[in-house]
mmCIF file of N, CA and C in Angstrom:
data_model
loop_
_atom_site.group_PDB
_atom_site.id
_atom_site.type_symbol
_atom_site.label_atom_id
_atom_site.label_comp_id
_atom_site.label_asym_id
_atom_site.label_seq_id
_atom_site.Cartn_x
_atom_site.Cartn_y
_atom_site.Cartn_z
ATOM 1 N N MET A 78 0.850 -1.175 0.000
ATOM 2 C CA MET A 78 0.000 0.000 0.000
ATOM 3 C C MET A 78 0.897 1.239 0.000
ATOM 4 N N SER A 79 0.625 2.187 -0.847
ATOM 5 C CA SER A 79 1.443 3.392 -0.905
ATOM 6 C C SER A 79 0.938 4.420 0.097
ATOM 7 N N ASP A 80 1.868 5.260 0.534
ATOM 8 C CA ASP A 80 1.529 6.306 1.478
ATOM 9 C C ASP A 80 1.218 7.575 0.707
ATOM 10 N N ASN A 81 -0.038 7.947 0.672
ATOM 11 C CA ASN A 81 -0.460 9.157 -0.032
ATOM 12 C C ASN A 81 -0.597 10.341 0.906
ATOM 13 N N SER A 82 -0.003 10.264 2.094
ATOM 14 C CA SER A 82 -0.163 11.342 3.059
ATOM 15 C C SER A 82 0.773 12.517 2.790
ATOM 16 N N THR A 83 1.739 12.340 1.908
ATOM 17 C CA THR A 83 2.628 13.457 1.610
ATOM 18 C C THR A 83 1.896 14.469 0.759
ATOM 19 N N SER A 84 2.199 15.712 0.982
ATOM 20 C CA SER A 84 1.518 16.797 0.289
ATOM 21 C C SER A 84 2.226 17.129 -1.011
ATOM 22 N N ASN A 85 1.461 17.481 -2.021
ATOM 23 C CA ASN A 85 2.029 17.930 -3.289
ATOM 24 C C ASN A 85 2.218 19.444 -3.321
ATOM 25 N N ILE A 86 1.957 20.110 -2.204
ATOM 26 C CA ILE A 86 2.102 21.552 -2.144
ATOM 27 C C ILE A 86 3.588 21.896 -2.176
ATOM 28 N N GLN A 87 3.950 22.792 -3.089
ATOM 29 C CA GLN A 87 5.340 23.208 -3.228
ATOM 30 C C GLN A 87 5.718 24.111 -2.063
ATOM 31 N N GLU A 88 6.861 23.813 -1.457
ATOM 32 C CA GLU A 88 7.365 24.673 -0.394
ATOM 33 C C GLU A 88 7.776 26.007 -0.971
ATOM 34 N N LYS A 89 7.546 27.050 -0.231
ATOM 35 C CA LYS A 89 7.987 28.364 -0.670
ATOM 36 C C LYS A 89 9.494 28.474 -0.478
ATOM 37 N N MET A 90 10.076 29.395 -1.231
ATOM 38 C CA MET A 90 11.512 29.616 -1.162
ATOM 39 C C MET A 90 11.782 30.874 -0.330
ATOM 40 N N HIS A 91 12.957 30.921 0.257
ATOM 41 C CA HIS A 91 13.358 32.053 1.079
ATOM 42 C C HIS A 91 14.536 32.766 0.429
ATOM 43 N N TYR A 92 14.501 34.079 0.523
ATOM 44 C CA TYR A 92 15.563 34.909 -0.038
ATOM 45 C C TYR A 92 15.944 35.986 0.959
ATOM 46 N N MET A 93 17.227 36.329 0.953
ATOM 47 C CA MET A 93 17.694 37.474 1.708
ATOM 48 C C MET A 93 17.878 38.629 0.725
ATOM 49 N N LEU A 94 17.282 39.760 1.038
ATOM 50 C CA LEU A 94 17.458 40.976 0.250
ATOM 51 C C LEU A 94 18.417 41.873 1.012
ATOM 52 N N TRP A 95 19.391 42.430 0.305
ATOM 53 C CA TRP A 95 20.410 43.287 0.900
ATOM 54 C C TRP A 95 20.393 44.595 0.135
ATOM 55 N N SER A 96 20.017 45.679 0.795
ATOM 56 C CA SER A 96 19.880 46.952 0.090
ATOM 57 C C SER A 96 20.931 47.958 0.533
ATOM 58 N N VAL A 97 21.365 48.748 -0.433
ATOM 59 C CA VAL A 97 22.290 49.841 -0.170
ATOM 60 C C VAL A 97 21.443 51.100 -0.056
ATOM 61 N N PRO A 98 21.506 51.762 1.096
ATOM 62 C CA PRO A 98 20.639 52.917 1.328
ATOM 63 C C PRO A 98 21.123 54.159 0.582
ATOM 64 N N PRO A 99 20.310 55.198 0.634
ATOM 65 C CA PRO A 99 20.720 56.460 0.006
ATOM 66 C C PRO A 99 22.004 56.990 0.629
ATOM 67 N N LYS A 100 22.773 57.714 -0.142
ATOM 68 C CA LYS A 100 24.007 58.301 0.369
ATOM 69 C C LYS A 100 23.723 59.399 1.396
ATOM 70 N N GLU A 101 22.594 60.081 1.229
ATOM 71 C CA GLU A 101 22.246 61.156 2.144
ATOM 72 C C GLU A 101 21.720 60.579 3.458
ATOM 73 N N SER A 102 22.022 61.273 4.539
ATOM 74 C CA SER A 102 21.378 60.911 5.796
ATOM 75 C C SER A 102 19.943 61.427 5.726
ATOM 76 N N GLN A 103 19.095 60.936 6.592
ATOM 77 C CA GLN A 103 17.703 61.399 6.573
ATOM 78 C C GLN A 103 17.609 62.896 6.830
ATOM 79 N N GLN A 104 18.553 63.438 7.591
ATOM 80 C CA GLN A 104 18.549 64.868 7.858
ATOM 81 C C GLN A 104 18.905 65.666 6.605
ATOM 82 N N ASP A 105 19.688 65.101 5.697
ATOM 83 C CA ASP A 105 20.128 65.794 4.486
ATOM 84 C C ASP A 105 19.197 65.581 3.298
ATOM 85 N N MET A 106 18.177 64.760 3.459
ATOM 86 C CA MET A 106 17.270 64.463 2.353
ATOM 87 C C MET A 106 16.311 65.615 2.101
ATOM 88 N N THR A 107 15.872 65.698 0.856
ATOM 89 C CA THR A 107 14.811 66.652 0.517
ATOM 90 C C THR A 107 13.483 66.091 1.032
ATOM 91 N N ALA A 108 12.489 66.905 1.051
ATOM 92 C CA ALA A 108 11.151 66.459 1.466
ATOM 93 C C ALA A 108 10.665 65.340 0.544
ATOM 94 N N GLU A 109 10.955 65.457 -0.747
ATOM 95 C CA GLU A 109 10.545 64.417 -1.690
ATOM 96 C C GLU A 109 11.251 63.092 -1.402
ATOM 97 N N GLN A 110 12.538 63.140 -1.100
ATOM 98 C CA GLN A 110 13.273 61.913 -0.784
ATOM 99 C C GLN A 110 12.750 61.272 0.502
ATOM 100 N N ARG A 111 12.460 62.087 1.514
ATOM 101 C CA ARG A 111 11.895 61.548 2.760
ATOM 102 C C ARG A 111 10.537 60.901 2.498
ATOM 103 N N ASN A 112 9.734 61.508 1.627
ATOM 104 C CA ASN A 112 8.437 60.938 1.263
ATOM 105 C C ASN A 112 8.615 59.581 0.579
ATOM 106 N N ILE A 113 9.576 59.489 -0.324
ATOM 107 C CA ILE A 113 9.838 58.217 -1.007
ATOM 108 C C ILE A 113 10.291 57.167 -0.006
ATOM 109 N N LEU A 114 11.137 57.555 0.941
ATOM 110 C CA LEU A 114 11.592 56.609 1.959
ATOM 111 C C LEU A 114 10.421 56.143 2.824
ATOM 112 N N GLN A 115 9.489 57.043 3.138
ATOM 113 C CA GLN A 115 8.293 56.642 3.893
ATOM 114 C C GLN A 115 7.447 55.662 3.076
ATOM 115 N N GLN A 116 7.358 55.888 1.759
ATOM 116 C CA GLN A 116 6.632 54.946 0.891
ATOM 117 C C GLN A 116 7.329 53.586 0.881
ATOM 118 N N HIS A 117 8.646 53.600 0.880
ATOM 119 C CA HIS A 117 9.444 52.362 0.931
ATOM 120 C C HIS A 117 9.120 51.592 2.216
ATOM 121 N N PHE A 118 9.106 52.292 3.354
ATOM 122 C CA PHE A 118 8.786 51.640 4.624
ATOM 123 C C PHE A 118 7.360 51.097 4.611
ATOM 124 N N ALA A 119 6.419 51.860 4.074
ATOM 125 C CA ALA A 119 5.029 51.403 3.994
ATOM 126 C C ALA A 119 4.909 50.183 3.084
ATOM 127 N N TYR A 120 5.662 50.188 1.985
ATOM 128 C CA TYR A 120 5.642 49.070 1.031
ATOM 129 C C TYR A 120 6.061 47.773 1.731
ATOM 130 N N TRP A 121 7.174 47.823 2.473
ATOM 131 C CA TRP A 121 7.655 46.606 3.126
ATOM 132 C C TRP A 121 6.817 46.228 4.348
ATOM 133 N N THR A 122 6.220 47.214 4.996
ATOM 134 C CA THR A 122 5.289 46.898 6.086
ATOM 135 C C THR A 122 4.097 46.128 5.530
ATOM 136 N N ASP A 123 3.592 46.554 4.377
ATOM 137 C CA ASP A 123 2.492 45.852 3.723
ATOM 138 C C ASP A 123 2.900 44.423 3.356
ATOM 139 N N LYS A 124 4.106 44.257 2.832
ATOM 140 C CA LYS A 124 4.580 42.908 2.464
ATOM 141 C C LYS A 124 4.723 42.041 3.712
ATOM 142 N N GLN A 125 5.116 42.647 4.824
ATOM 143 C CA GLN A 125 5.203 41.890 6.069
ATOM 144 C C GLN A 125 3.800 41.489 6.539
ATOM 145 N N ASN A 126 2.854 42.402 6.440
ATOM 146 C CA ASN A 126 1.472 42.094 6.833
ATOM 147 C C ASN A 126 0.858 41.004 5.967
ATOM 148 N N GLN A 127 1.318 40.894 4.709
ATOM 149 C CA GLN A 127 0.845 39.845 3.800
ATOM 150 C C GLN A 127 1.564 38.511 4.029
ATOM 151 N N GLY A 128 2.570 38.490 4.877
ATOM 152 C CA GLY A 128 3.322 37.266 5.135
ATOM 153 C C GLY A 128 4.422 37.002 4.124
ATOM 154 N N ILE A 129 4.719 37.966 3.271
ATOM 155 C CA ILE A 129 5.779 37.815 2.270
ATOM 156 C C ILE A 129 7.135 38.140 2.886
ATOM 157 N N ALA A 130 7.233 39.288 3.529
ATOM 158 C CA ALA A 130 8.460 39.681 4.233
ATOM 159 C C ALA A 130 8.352 39.134 5.649
ATOM 160 N N LEU A 131 9.204 38.172 5.984
ATOM 161 C CA LEU A 131 9.153 37.597 7.325
ATOM 162 C C LEU A 131 9.659 38.611 8.331
ATOM 163 N N PHE A 132 10.717 39.323 7.958
ATOM 164 C CA PHE A 132 11.160 40.492 8.699
ATOM 165 C C PHE A 132 12.041 41.331 7.797
ATOM 166 N N TRP A 133 12.175 42.593 8.160
ATOM 167 C CA TRP A 133 12.973 43.523 7.368
ATOM 168 C C TRP A 133 13.375 44.685 8.258
ATOM 169 N N GLY A 134 14.417 45.386 7.875
ATOM 170 C CA GLY A 134 14.827 46.553 8.639
ATOM 171 C C GLY A 134 16.238 46.985 8.302
ATOM 172 N N ARG A 135 16.697 47.949 9.051
ATOM 173 C CA ARG A 135 18.042 48.482 8.873
ATOM 174 C C ARG A 135 19.051 47.624 9.609
ATOM 175 N N VAL A 136 20.203 47.461 8.996
ATOM 176 C CA VAL A 136 21.339 46.808 9.646
ATOM 177 C C VAL A 136 22.233 47.946 10.120
ATOM 178 N N LEU A 137 22.410 48.059 11.404
ATOM 179 C CA LEU A 137 23.133 49.188 11.975
ATOM 180 C C LEU A 137 24.631 48.879 12.072
ATOM 181 N N LYS A 138 25.228 48.647 10.928
ATOM 182 C CA LYS A 138 26.661 48.388 10.850
ATOM 183 C C LYS A 138 27.368 49.747 10.805
ATOM 184 N N PRO A 139 28.227 50.049 11.784
ATOM 185 C CA PRO A 139 28.881 51.361 11.809
ATOM 186 C C PRO A 139 29.601 51.665 10.491
ATOM 187 N N ASN A 140 29.400 52.857 10.008
ATOM 188 C CA ASN A 140 30.029 53.361 8.782
ATOM 189 C C ASN A 140 29.638 52.599 7.520
ATOM 190 N N ASP A 141 28.703 51.678 7.605
ATOM 191 C CA ASP A 141 28.284 50.923 6.426
ATOM 192 C C ASP A 141 26.868 50.384 6.621
ATOM 193 N N PRO A 142 25.892 51.272 6.820
ATOM 194 C CA PRO A 142 24.524 50.786 7.056
ATOM 195 C C PRO A 142 23.923 50.170 5.791
ATOM 196 N N HIS A 143 23.047 49.227 5.998
ATOM 197 C CA HIS A 143 22.331 48.571 4.907
ATOM 198 C C HIS A 143 20.918 48.261 5.371
ATOM 199 N N GLY A 144 20.099 47.843 4.441
ATOM 200 C CA GLY A 144 18.798 47.295 4.774
ATOM 201 C C GLY A 144 18.827 45.810 4.464
ATOM 202 N N MET A 145 18.020 45.049 5.175
ATOM 203 C CA MET A 145 17.969 43.614 4.940
ATOM 204 C C MET A 145 16.541 43.135 5.132
ATOM 205 N N ALA A 146 16.151 42.157 4.336
ATOM 206 C CA ALA A 146 14.842 41.530 4.501
ATOM 207 C C ALA A 146 14.994 40.038 4.244
ATOM 208 N N ILE A 147 14.198 39.269 4.919
ATOM 209 C CA ILE A 147 14.060 37.845 4.626
ATOM 210 C C ILE A 147 12.630 37.685 4.130
ATOM 211 N N ILE A 148 12.512 37.159 2.904
ATOM 212 C CA ILE A 148 11.184 37.020 2.313
ATOM 213 C C ILE A 148 10.917 35.562 1.958
ATOM 214 N N GLU A 149 9.636 35.255 1.819
ATOM 215 C CA GLU A 149 9.187 33.907 1.480
ATOM 216 C C GLU A 149 8.258 34.025 0.277
ATOM 217 N N VAL A 150 8.687 33.445 -0.853
ATOM 218 C CA VAL A 150 7.939 33.546 -2.106
ATOM 219 C C VAL A 150 7.989 32.217 -2.848
ATOM 220 N N GLU A 151 7.273 32.145 -3.953
ATOM 221 C CA GLU A 151 7.241 30.923 -4.759
ATOM 222 C C GLU A 151 8.503 30.727 -5.599
ATOM 223 N N ASN A 152 9.066 31.849 -6.136
ATOM 224 C CA ASN A 152 10.217 31.724 -7.037
ATOM 225 C C ASN A 152 10.965 33.047 -7.152
ATOM 226 N N ALA A 153 12.106 33.005 -7.822
ATOM 227 C CA ALA A 153 12.964 34.186 -7.959
ATOM 228 C C ALA A 153 12.290 35.297 -8.763
ATOM 229 N N ASP A 154 11.395 34.944 -9.674
ATOM 230 C CA ASP A 154 10.688 35.975 -10.439
ATOM 231 C C ASP A 154 9.887 36.894 -9.518
ATOM 232 N N GLU A 155 9.312 36.329 -8.472
ATOM 233 C CA GLU A 155 8.561 37.146 -7.516
ATOM 234 C C GLU A 155 9.483 38.106 -6.780
ATOM 235 N N VAL A 156 10.701 37.658 -6.487
ATOM 236 C CA VAL A 156 11.660 38.530 -5.810
ATOM 237 C C VAL A 156 11.967 39.730 -6.695
ATOM 238 N N THR A 157 12.261 39.455 -7.960
ATOM 239 C CA THR A 157 12.559 40.524 -8.906
ATOM 240 C C THR A 157 11.405 41.508 -9.006
ATOM 241 N N GLN A 158 10.195 40.998 -9.025
ATOM 242 C CA GLN A 158 9.017 41.870 -9.107
ATOM 243 C C GLN A 158 8.875 42.712 -7.842
ATOM 244 N N LEU A 159 9.041 42.085 -6.680
ATOM 245 C CA LEU A 159 8.936 42.835 -5.423
ATOM 246 C C LEU A 159 9.942 43.984 -5.386
ATOM 247 N N ILE A 160 11.158 43.695 -5.773
ATOM 248 C CA ILE A 160 12.196 44.723 -5.763
ATOM 249 C C ILE A 160 11.850 45.828 -6.755
ATOM 250 N N SER A 161 11.412 45.447 -7.955
ATOM 251 C CA SER A 161 11.140 46.455 -8.988
ATOM 252 C C SER A 161 9.959 47.358 -8.639
ATOM 253 N N GLU A 162 9.091 46.927 -7.724
ATOM 254 C CA GLU A 162 7.931 47.723 -7.324
ATOM 255 C C GLU A 162 8.180 48.548 -6.063
ATOM 256 N N ASP A 163 9.360 48.436 -5.483
ATOM 257 C CA ASP A 163 9.712 49.203 -4.292
ATOM 258 C C ASP A 163 9.868 50.682 -4.677
ATOM 259 N N PRO A 164 9.132 51.584 -4.029
ATOM 260 C CA PRO A 164 9.213 53.000 -4.397
ATOM 261 C C PRO A 164 10.627 53.581 -4.351
ATOM 262 N N ALA A 165 11.452 53.157 -3.413
ATOM 263 C CA ALA A 165 12.820 53.681 -3.314
ATOM 264 C C ALA A 165 13.705 53.151 -4.438
ATOM 265 N N VAL A 166 13.434 51.951 -4.915
ATOM 266 C CA VAL A 166 14.162 51.400 -6.068
ATOM 267 C C VAL A 166 13.729 52.142 -7.327
ATOM 268 N N ILE A 167 12.430 52.330 -7.488
ATOM 269 C CA ILE A 167 11.900 53.043 -8.652
ATOM 270 C C ILE A 167 12.519 54.440 -8.743
ATOM 271 N N ALA A 168 12.662 55.103 -7.584
ATOM 272 C CA ALA A 168 13.208 56.460 -7.557
ATOM 273 C C ALA A 168 14.730 56.488 -7.690
ATOM 274 N N GLY A 169 15.372 55.319 -7.695
ATOM 275 C CA GLY A 169 16.828 55.269 -7.801
ATOM 276 C C GLY A 169 17.539 55.609 -6.504
ATOM 277 N N MET A 170 16.826 55.585 -5.390
ATOM 278 C CA MET A 170 17.437 55.918 -4.101
ATOM 279 C C MET A 170 18.222 54.767 -3.502
ATOM 280 N N ILE A 171 17.776 53.536 -3.757
ATOM 281 C CA ILE A 171 18.484 52.373 -3.218
ATOM 282 C C ILE A 171 18.664 51.336 -4.314
ATOM 283 N N THR A 172 19.631 50.471 -4.099
ATOM 284 C CA THR A 172 19.803 49.298 -4.937
ATOM 285 C C THR A 172 19.655 48.071 -4.040
ATOM 286 N N VAL A 173 19.192 46.985 -4.621
ATOM 287 C CA VAL A 173 18.932 45.778 -3.838
ATOM 288 C C VAL A 173 19.502 44.567 -4.561
ATOM 289 N N ASP A 174 20.260 43.775 -3.837
ATOM 290 C CA ASP A 174 20.701 42.467 -4.302
ATOM 291 C C ASP A 174 19.906 41.429 -3.528
ATOM 292 N N PHE A 175 19.755 40.250 -4.111
ATOM 293 C CA PHE A 175 19.076 39.186 -3.362
ATOM 294 C C PHE A 175 19.785 37.861 -3.571
ATOM 295 N N PHE A 176 19.656 37.017 -2.567
ATOM 296 C CA PHE A 176 20.334 35.732 -2.557
ATOM 297 C C PHE A 176 19.385 34.668 -2.016
ATOM 298 N N PRO A 177 19.354 33.482 -2.651
ATOM 299 C CA PRO A 177 18.511 32.409 -2.115
ATOM 300 C C PRO A 177 19.107 31.900 -0.807
ATOM 301 N N MET A 178 18.231 31.386 0.024
ATOM 302 C CA MET A 178 18.655 30.836 1.311
ATOM 303 C C MET A 178 18.309 29.351 1.365
ATOM 304 N N MET A 179 19.115 28.612 2.074
ATOM 305 C CA MET A 179 18.817 27.207 2.333
ATOM 306 C C MET A 179 18.205 27.138 3.728
ATOM 307 N N VAL A 180 16.900 26.978 3.762
ATOM 308 C CA VAL A 180 16.169 26.944 5.020
ATOM 309 C C VAL A 180 15.665 25.518 5.225
ATOM 310 N N PRO A 181 15.902 24.946 6.401
ATOM 311 C CA PRO A 181 15.406 23.590 6.639
ATOM 312 C C PRO A 181 13.894 23.531 6.469
ATOM 313 N N PRO A 182 13.381 22.433 5.945
ATOM 314 C CA PRO A 182 11.925 22.316 5.769
ATOM 315 C C PRO A 182 11.218 22.320 7.117
ATOM 316 N N ARG A 183 10.010 22.843 7.088
ATOM 317 C CA ARG A 183 9.185 22.832 8.286
ATOM 318 C C ARG A 183 8.683 21.429 8.514
ATOM 319 N N THR A 184 8.662 21.017 9.741
ATOM 320 C CA THR A 184 8.156 19.691 10.050
ATOM 321 C C THR A 184 7.010 19.816 11.035
ATOM 322 N N THR A 185 6.146 18.843 10.986
ATOM 323 C CA THR A 185 5.072 18.775 11.965
ATOM 324 C C THR A 185 5.215 17.462 12.686
ATOM 325 N N SER A 186 5.008 17.499 13.970
ATOM 326 C CA SER A 186 5.104 16.260 14.735
ATOM 327 C C SER A 186 3.706 15.626 14.816
ATOM 328 N N THR A 187 3.692 14.342 14.724
ATOM 329 C CA THR A 187 2.444 13.609 14.791
ATOM 330 C C THR A 187 2.529 12.599 15.919
ATOM 331 N N ASN A 188 1.573 12.610 16.771
ATOM 332 C CA ASN A 188 1.521 11.649 17.857
ATOM 333 C C ASN A 188 0.709 10.452 17.393
ATOM 334 N N LEU A 189 1.378 9.322 17.193
ATOM 335 C CA LEU A 189 0.712 8.118 16.685
ATOM 336 C C LEU A 189 0.294 7.151 17.763
ATOM 337 N N THR A 190 0.444 7.536 19.036
ATOM 338 C CA THR A 190 0.053 6.609 20.093
ATOM 339 C C THR A 190 -1.358 6.785 20.518
#
């Protein structure tokens, strides 16, 4: 007898996004640049609320700050689309690289007794 209990649902993939922030500090930005940065934050907050961005934020590395996000999507095409729709990327304020991650599969424990 074959075991048909395994799921055919494809596991989502995880990616790390690494962004280079604007050269200007927030104090040196124009009102328009600050507005774009606020749109960027709202964009990723929305993605987090949708369960796409597991977490995201600034990396406070002295003299070399960056942004980082861990996202969960179906494929690399979705990553490219997410990045291309980021208001700060569209405005040319930040650049983003992404890398696939090897994340152990989720397991569920079953009590068979």
